[in-house]
Tab-separated table of C-alpha atoms in Angstrom:
chain	number	residue	atom	x	y	z
Q	3	SER	CA	8.895	-41.050	-25.510
Q	4	LYS	CA	6.004	-39.198	-22.573
Q	5	PRO	CA	2.752	-39.254	-24.317
Q	6	GLY	CA	1.487	-36.196	-25.331
Q	7	ASN	CA	-1.812	-35.587	-22.933
Q	8	GLU	CA	0.960	-36.826	-20.262
Q	9	VAL	CA	-0.514	-34.260	-16.643
Q	10	GLU	CA	2.369	-32.112	-15.443
Q	11	LEU	CA	2.136	-32.840	-11.396
Q	12	CYS	CA	3.204	-29.440	-8.324
Q	13	PHE	CA	5.392	-32.790	-6.624
Q	14	PRO	CA	5.664	-36.009	-9.584
Q	15	HIS	CA	5.987	-38.725	-6.902
Q	16	LEU	CA	3.078	-37.463	-4.740
Q	17	ASN	CA	-0.345	-39.104	-5.781
Q	18	THR	CA	-2.124	-36.772	-4.277
Q	19	SER	CA	0.029	-33.109	-5.943
Q	20	CYS	CA	-1.800	-30.192	-7.253
Q	21	ARG	CA	-1.336	-30.644	-11.420
Q	22	LYS	CA	-0.097	-28.153	-13.054
Q	23	PRO	CA	-2.042	-25.217	-14.571
Q	24	LYS	CA	-1.343	-25.350	-18.800
Q	25	ARG	CA	0.296	-22.239	-19.759
Q	26	PRO	CA	3.068	-21.788	-22.501
Q	27	HIS	CA	7.471	-21.549	-21.060
Q	28	SER	CA	7.530	-18.699	-22.636
Q	29	HIS	CA	4.330	-17.116	-21.186
Q	30	THR	CA	5.256	-18.432	-17.397
Q	31	VAL	CA	9.239	-16.618	-17.725
Q	32	LEU	CA	7.686	-13.807	-19.054
Q	33	ILE	CA	5.316	-13.629	-15.944
Q	34	TYR	CA	8.675	-14.235	-13.923
Q	35	ILE	CA	11.106	-11.364	-15.205
Q	36	VAL	CA	7.678	-8.650	-14.973
Q	37	LEU	CA	6.574	-9.487	-11.541
Q	38	SER	CA	10.105	-9.660	-10.393
Q	39	PHE	CA	11.019	-6.771	-11.823
Q	40	ILE	CA	7.573	-5.295	-10.211
Q	41	SER	CA	9.906	-7.262	-6.732
Q	42	LEU	CA	12.936	-5.620	-6.787
Q	43	LEU	CA	11.453	-1.833	-8.165
Q	44	THR	CA	8.191	-1.888	-5.627
Q	45	ALA	CA	10.780	-2.751	-2.375
Q	46	SER	CA	13.975	-0.597	-3.435
Q	47	LEU	CA	11.615	2.738	-4.373
Q	48	ASN	CA	9.902	2.145	-0.821
Q	49	LEU	CA	13.673	1.327	0.832
Q	50	LEU	CA	14.979	4.907	-0.876
Q	51	VAL	CA	11.108	6.863	0.450
Q	52	ILE	CA	12.151	4.581	4.276
Q	53	ILE	CA	16.003	6.462	4.466
Q	54	SER	CA	15.045	9.149	3.720
Q	55	ILE	CA	12.353	10.260	6.644
Q	56	SER	CA	14.307	8.387	8.542
Q	57	HIS	CA	17.723	10.136	8.298
Q	58	PHE	CA	17.032	13.412	7.407
Q	59	LYS	CA	16.304	15.772	10.343
Q	60	GLN	CA	14.117	18.492	7.928
Q	61	LEU	CA	11.518	15.177	7.192
Q	62	HIS	CA	10.505	13.640	10.444
Q	63	THR	CA	7.741	15.699	10.705
Q	64	PRO	CA	3.679	14.451	11.098
Q	65	THR	CA	2.457	14.477	7.517
Q	66	ASN	CA	5.866	12.960	6.446
Q	67	VAL	CA	5.863	9.731	9.216
Q	68	LEU	CA	2.940	7.944	7.682
Q	69	LEU	CA	4.571	8.163	4.842
Q	70	LEU	CA	6.308	6.361	6.263
Q	71	SER	CA	4.041	3.599	7.526
Q	72	LEU	CA	3.200	3.993	4.771
Q	73	ALA	CA	6.321	3.402	2.524
Q	74	VAL	CA	7.476	0.161	4.382
Q	75	SER	CA	3.713	-1.633	4.357
Q	76	ASP	CA	4.604	-0.683	0.330
Q	77	PHE	CA	8.207	-2.438	1.018
Q	78	PHE	CA	6.894	-5.490	2.777
Q	79	VAL	CA	4.634	-5.245	-0.593
Q	80	GLY	CA	7.345	-5.891	-2.784
Q	81	PHE	CA	8.529	-8.675	-1.057
Q	82	LEU	CA	5.106	-10.837	-1.209
Q	83	TRP	CA	4.672	-10.422	-4.795
Q	84	LEU	CA	8.099	-13.081	-5.187
Q	85	PHE	CA	5.413	-15.669	-3.211
Q	86	GLN	CA	2.743	-14.315	-5.441
Q	87	ILE	CA	4.706	-15.131	-9.050
Q	88	MET	CA	4.626	-18.805	-6.903
Q	89	ILE	CA	0.534	-19.067	-6.764
Q	90	ILE	CA	0.183	-17.675	-9.975
Q	91	ASP	CA	2.437	-20.696	-11.361
Q	92	GLY	CA	0.103	-23.205	-9.612
Q	93	CYS	CA	2.273	-25.075	-7.150
Q	94	TRP	CA	3.292	-23.820	-3.715
Q	95	PHE	CA	6.259	-25.175	-2.639
Q	96	LEU	CA	6.653	-23.110	1.299
Q	97	GLY	CA	4.855	-25.956	3.052
Q	98	ASP	CA	1.318	-24.695	5.013
Q	99	ILE	CA	3.963	-22.178	7.674
Q	100	MET	CA	4.768	-20.449	5.721
Q	101	CYS	CA	1.272	-20.758	3.401
Q	102	ASN	CA	-0.352	-19.314	6.443
Q	103	LEU	CA	2.798	-16.559	7.448
Q	104	TYR	CA	2.854	-15.336	3.192
Q	105	HIS	CA	-1.915	-14.591	4.012
Q	106	VAL	CA	-0.600	-13.249	7.378
Q	107	LEU	CA	1.515	-10.622	5.696
Q	108	ASP	CA	-0.006	-10.163	2.967
Q	109	CYS	CA	-3.386	-9.462	5.362
Q	110	VAL	CA	-1.965	-6.971	8.087
Q	111	MET	CA	0.271	-5.216	5.350
Q	112	THR	CA	-2.960	-4.551	3.284
Q	113	SER	CA	-4.986	-3.294	6.431
Q	114	THR	CA	-2.272	-1.301	7.576
Q	115	SER	CA	-1.751	0.591	3.422
Q	116	ILE	CA	-5.759	1.294	3.615
Q	117	GLY	CA	-5.363	2.112	7.544
Q	118	THR	CA	-2.930	4.606	7.396
Q	119	MET	CA	-4.691	6.021	3.777
Q	120	VAL	CA	-7.684	6.955	6.742
Q	121	LEU	CA	-4.645	8.588	8.708
Q	122	ILE	CA	-3.106	10.457	5.767
Q	123	SER	CA	-6.779	11.689	4.957
Q	124	VAL	CA	-7.690	12.858	8.639
Q	125	ASP	CA	-4.324	15.302	8.511
Q	126	ARG	CA	-5.145	16.817	5.034
Q	127	TYR	CA	-7.777	17.947	6.889
Q	128	VAL	CA	-6.959	19.168	10.044
Q	129	ALA	CA	-3.969	20.996	7.884
Q	130	ILE	CA	-6.925	22.446	4.791
Q	131	CYS	CA	-10.157	22.644	7.476
Q	132	ASP	CA	-8.440	24.275	10.720
Q	133	PRO	CA	-5.136	25.017	9.632
Q	134	LEU	CA	-4.983	27.285	12.448
Q	135	HIS	CA	-5.930	23.602	15.690
Q	136	TYR	CA	-3.105	21.801	12.536
Q	137	PRO	CA	0.003	22.184	15.240
Q	138	SER	CA	-1.763	21.367	18.174
Q	139	ARG	CA	-3.583	19.091	17.224
Q	140	ILE	CA	-1.306	16.712	14.753
Q	141	THR	CA	1.708	16.214	16.263
Q	142	THR	CA	4.877	13.903	15.701
Q	143	GLY	CA	4.418	11.928	19.086
Q	144	ARG	CA	0.538	11.787	18.711
Q	145	VAL	CA	0.688	10.489	14.422
Q	146	GLN	CA	3.492	7.775	16.105
Q	147	THR	CA	1.129	6.885	18.880
Q	148	CYS	CA	-1.929	6.557	15.885
Q	149	VAL	CA	1.001	4.438	12.885
Q	150	SER	CA	2.037	2.644	16.091
Q	151	LEU	CA	-1.944	1.179	17.033
Q	152	CYS	CA	-2.871	1.265	13.493
Q	153	TRP	CA	0.088	-1.460	12.802
Q	154	ILE	CA	-1.157	-3.580	16.367
Q	155	CYS	CA	-4.469	-3.259	15.471
Q	156	SER	CA	-3.914	-4.892	11.785
Q	157	PHE	CA	-2.647	-7.760	13.765
Q	158	PHE	CA	-4.997	-8.096	16.219
Q	159	TYR	CA	-7.242	-8.071	13.696
Q	160	VAL	CA	-5.661	-10.614	11.085
Q	161	ASN	CA	-5.281	-13.153	13.543
Q	162	MET	CA	-9.012	-12.872	14.743
Q	163	MET	CA	-9.656	-13.293	11.325
Q	164	MET	CA	-7.392	-16.424	9.920
Q	165	LYS	CA	-7.495	-18.159	13.803
Q	166	ASP	CA	-9.697	-21.591	11.341
Q	167	ASN	CA	-6.954	-20.996	8.798
Q	168	LEU	CA	-3.851	-20.719	11.380
Q	169	LYS	CA	-5.494	-23.838	13.783
Q	170	GLN	CA	-4.457	-25.678	11.517
Q	171	PRO	CA	-2.263	-25.392	8.345
Q	172	GLY	CA	-3.145	-26.301	4.528
Q	173	TRP	CA	-6.827	-27.377	6.535
Q	174	TYR	CA	-8.710	-26.141	3.166
Q	175	ASN	CA	-6.017	-27.760	0.019
Q	176	SER	CA	-7.760	-29.324	-1.935
Q	177	CYS	CA	-3.769	-30.985	-3.150
Q	178	ALA	CA	-0.464	-31.525	-2.107
Q	179	GLY	CA	1.049	-28.249	-3.524
Q	180	GLU	CA	-1.660	-25.492	-3.332
Q	181	CYS	CA	-1.650	-22.294	-1.105
Q	182	VAL	CA	-5.339	-21.746	0.492
Q	183	ILE	CA	-6.851	-20.129	3.076
Q	184	ILE	CA	-11.041	-20.313	3.318
Q	185	PHE	CA	-13.430	-17.499	5.133
Q	186	ASN	CA	-16.823	-17.561	6.276
Q	187	GLN	CA	-18.941	-15.562	4.678
Q	188	ASN	CA	-20.122	-14.022	7.928
Q	189	GLN	CA	-16.327	-12.838	7.906
Q	190	LYS	CA	-15.472	-11.980	4.355
Q	191	VAL	CA	-19.057	-10.377	4.339
Q	192	ALA	CA	-17.230	-8.138	8.332
Q	193	ASP	CA	-13.845	-7.948	5.907
Q	194	LEU	CA	-15.952	-6.199	3.362
Q	195	ILE	CA	-17.203	-3.221	5.401
Q	196	LEU	CA	-14.430	-2.902	8.005
Q	197	THR	CA	-10.817	-3.562	4.849
Q	198	PHE	CA	-13.238	-1.654	2.493
Q	199	ILE	CA	-16.332	-0.161	2.649
Q	200	VAL	CA	-15.884	2.349	5.942
Q	201	PRO	CA	-12.628	3.416	5.205
Q	202	ILE	CA	-13.195	3.865	1.280
Q	203	THR	CA	-16.239	6.590	2.774
Q	204	VAL	CA	-14.295	8.169	5.665
Q	205	ILE	CA	-11.315	8.356	2.869
Q	206	VAL	CA	-14.162	10.122	0.080
Q	207	VAL	CA	-15.996	12.138	2.732
Q	208	LEU	CA	-12.575	13.585	4.151
Q	209	TYR	CA	-10.875	14.509	1.101
Q	210	MET	CA	-14.416	15.792	-0.285
Q	211	ARG	CA	-14.216	18.021	2.265
Q	212	VAL	CA	-10.241	18.900	2.599
Q	213	PHE	CA	-11.760	19.902	-1.559
Q	214	VAL	CA	-13.775	22.213	-1.675
Q	215	VAL	CA	-12.124	24.542	0.720
Q	216	ALA	CA	-8.439	24.217	-0.930
Q	217	VAL	CA	-10.501	25.535	-3.894
Q	218	SER	CA	-12.406	28.616	-2.543
Q	219	GLN	CA	-8.769	28.890	-0.385
Q	220	ALA	CA	-7.253	29.409	-3.710
Q	221	ARG	CA	-9.996	31.737	-4.422
Q	222	ALA	CA	-10.080	34.058	-1.400
Q	223	MET	CA	-6.280	34.534	-2.498
Q	224	ARG	CA	-6.249	35.273	-5.248
Q	225	SER	CA	-9.455	38.074	-5.000
Q	226	HIS	CA	-7.679	39.238	-1.660
Q	227	ILE	CA	-3.341	38.918	-2.727
Q	228	VAL	CA	-3.600	42.876	-3.831
Q	229	PHE	CA	-4.053	43.732	0.537
Q	230	VAL	CA	-2.524	40.756	1.259
Q	231	SER	CA	0.395	42.281	4.172
Q	232	TYR	CA	4.085	40.403	4.766
Q	233	GLN	CA	2.663	39.078	7.977
Q	234	ARG	CA	-0.591	37.882	6.224
Q	235	SER	CA	1.824	36.967	2.882
Q	236	VAL	CA	3.163	34.044	4.946
Q	237	SER	CA	1.025	32.951	6.551
Q	238	VAL	CA	-1.007	32.590	2.497
Q	239	SER	CA	2.471	30.713	1.793
Q	240	ALA	CA	2.017	28.623	5.075
Q	241	LYS	CA	-2.659	27.550	2.902
Q	242	LYS	CA	-0.417	27.620	-0.033
Q	243	SER	CA	2.363	24.796	1.260
Q	244	GLU	CA	-1.066	22.824	2.965
Q	245	VAL	CA	-2.340	23.511	-0.050
Q	246	LYS	CA	0.088	21.630	-2.272
Q	247	ALA	CA	0.460	18.854	0.066
Q	248	ALA	CA	-3.304	17.573	0.096
Q	249	ARG	CA	-2.951	17.938	-3.551
Q	250	THR	CA	-0.169	14.610	-4.250
Q	251	LEU	CA	-1.753	12.449	-0.683
Q	252	GLY	CA	-5.000	13.823	-2.984
Q	253	VAL	CA	-3.389	11.690	-6.398
Q	254	VAL	CA	-1.772	8.965	-3.686
Q	255	ILE	CA	-5.171	8.248	-2.618
Q	256	VAL	CA	-7.341	9.112	-6.036
Q	257	VAL	CA	-3.967	6.224	-7.728
Q	258	PHE	CA	-5.177	4.026	-4.400
Q	259	LEU	CA	-8.714	4.104	-4.684
Q	260	LEU	CA	-8.053	3.176	-8.477
Q	261	CYS	CA	-5.919	0.114	-7.864
Q	262	LEU	CA	-7.442	-1.273	-4.844
Q	263	CYS	CA	-11.798	-0.572	-5.839
Q	264	PRO	CA	-11.798	-3.730	-8.124
Q	265	TYR	CA	-10.142	-6.051	-6.459
Q	266	PHE	CA	-13.373	-5.420	-4.056
Q	267	CYS	CA	-15.709	-5.248	-6.726
Q	268	VAL	CA	-14.423	-8.265	-8.054
Q	269	SER	CA	-14.857	-10.159	-4.377
Q	270	LEU	CA	-17.892	-8.596	-3.983
Q	271	ILE	CA	-19.804	-9.730	-7.404
Q	272	GLY	CA	-18.118	-12.815	-6.559
Q	273	GLN	CA	-15.111	-14.328	-8.356
Q	274	ASP	CA	-15.736	-17.615	-7.870
Q	275	LYS	CA	-18.257	-17.515	-9.939
Q	276	LEU	CA	-16.926	-14.817	-12.479
Q	277	LEU	CA	-13.159	-15.262	-12.662
Q	278	ASN	CA	-10.643	-18.006	-13.632
Q	279	ILE	CA	-7.630	-17.797	-11.184
Q	280	LEU	CA	-5.362	-15.367	-14.280
Q	281	SER	CA	-7.804	-13.210	-14.264
Q	282	ASP	CA	-8.683	-13.149	-10.572
Q	283	ALA	CA	-4.425	-12.846	-10.003
Q	284	PHE	CA	-4.587	-9.587	-12.072
Q	285	TYR	CA	-7.066	-7.943	-10.175
Q	286	LEU	CA	-4.747	-8.384	-7.664
Q	287	CYS	CA	-1.344	-7.269	-9.335
Q	288	LEU	CA	-2.963	-4.355	-9.348
Q	289	PHE	CA	-3.966	-3.831	-6.226
Q	290	TYR	CA	-0.361	-5.102	-5.540
Q	291	PHE	CA	0.618	-2.651	-7.772
Q	292	ASN	CA	0.011	0.546	-5.980
Q	293	SER	CA	2.242	-0.024	-3.309
Q	294	CYS	CA	5.491	0.715	-6.026
Q	295	LEU	CA	3.795	3.450	-7.346
Q	296	ASN	CA	3.218	5.296	-4.319
Q	297	PRO	CA	7.016	6.150	-3.948
Q	298	MET	CA	6.508	7.578	-8.716
Q	299	VAL	CA	3.881	10.727	-7.120
Q	300	TYR	CA	6.455	11.164	-4.399
Q	301	ALA	CA	9.116	11.511	-7.386
Q	302	LEU	CA	6.937	13.504	-8.983
Q	303	PHE	CA	5.861	16.366	-6.835
Q	304	TYR	CA	7.732	16.474	-3.893
Q	305	PRO	CA	11.884	18.330	-4.151
Q	306	TRP	CA	12.651	17.502	-0.718
Q	307	PHE	CA	12.291	13.259	-2.615
Q	308	ARG	CA	14.019	14.625	-4.823
Q	309	LYS	CA	16.998	15.778	-3.297
Q	310	SER	CA	17.366	12.942	-1.033
Q	311	ILE	CA	17.401	10.037	-3.484
Q	312	ARG	CA	19.959	12.385	-4.997
Q	313	ILE	CA	22.170	12.856	-1.758
Q	314	ILE	CA	22.638	8.275	-0.843
Q	315	VAL	CA	22.121	7.642	-4.477
Q	316	THR	CA	25.371	8.823	-5.004
Q	317	LEU	CA	26.054	8.377	-0.835
Q	318	GLN	CA	26.823	11.863	0.502
Q	319	ILE	CA	24.657	10.301	3.391
Q	320	LEU	CA	27.947	8.518	4.288
Q	321	GLN	CA	29.651	12.056	5.257
Q	322	ALA	CA	29.145	13.187	8.778
Q	323	GLY	CA	26.364	15.125	9.858
Q	324	SER	CA	24.179	14.170	6.266
Q	325	CYS	CA	21.139	13.878	8.397
Q	326	GLU	CA	20.982	18.077	8.892
Q	327	THR	CA	21.318	18.217	4.443
Q	328	ASN	CA	19.162	20.822	4.152
Q	329	VAL	CA	15.868	19.159	1.999
Q	330	VAL	CA	12.884	20.427	1.675
């Protein structure tokens, strides 16, 4: 019989193997089931957003191009959850190169999401604060260019940050079965400023301005509603739709900040001193869970998304000319 105090190793045949964290079997099974479910849900919901915006011509608007970019990064985050399960479980079995690839994809998707959130804030700022120039300034082509630049810059930024880790995969691992990347102090500070402090400041400042203007517009509409002619009522309803879109995307951004801030605040204070691996994993999972919440917000606030889901799920999308369907 095995002695009770025997340590479980990731690779029992290797002397250099990492030790598996001691955890009741029921806890491990629960972690696998919950995280696998969230992973599948995140990937499925975001795939519905991607198909909807890509397929239906009515949805090819500048704002929806930004939502498409966000859905693509969130879709990949859904798959990265599966690798996160392995890290939480304490043993990485896929080798050093796959470990690096996981961290590169993780960082690229994160920085792209943050960049897209900044672009969404700019889009809503121009739509609400300068509505007359919005159609000429914010075109689908320009937004597509900005989104492409956002993805390209994220790839370059992550490769610059991880260049030492990419040169020698597994260099910082203390035992076999570990998946670790190390950033020096300068890189940590730069990352905190570029992917948290600057973007969050821009988002908050722009949305505060949007909120103030939207409130003043709503008051102006209410006070002048009696005197509005037919022509002006058209512009008022256009403004109303922009304000509604700003409110919905405001919810997306608030949810994003609530999920993002705990993770970065812990990084700022110094997670090495404060947290064990499980609480660290909790903040990371909260950060990832934002990718699952975004499509749920669209489903709650966007009628076009609910219509699109019905058409996709009932397979009407396979009919000829379905891309012309009226979903707005």
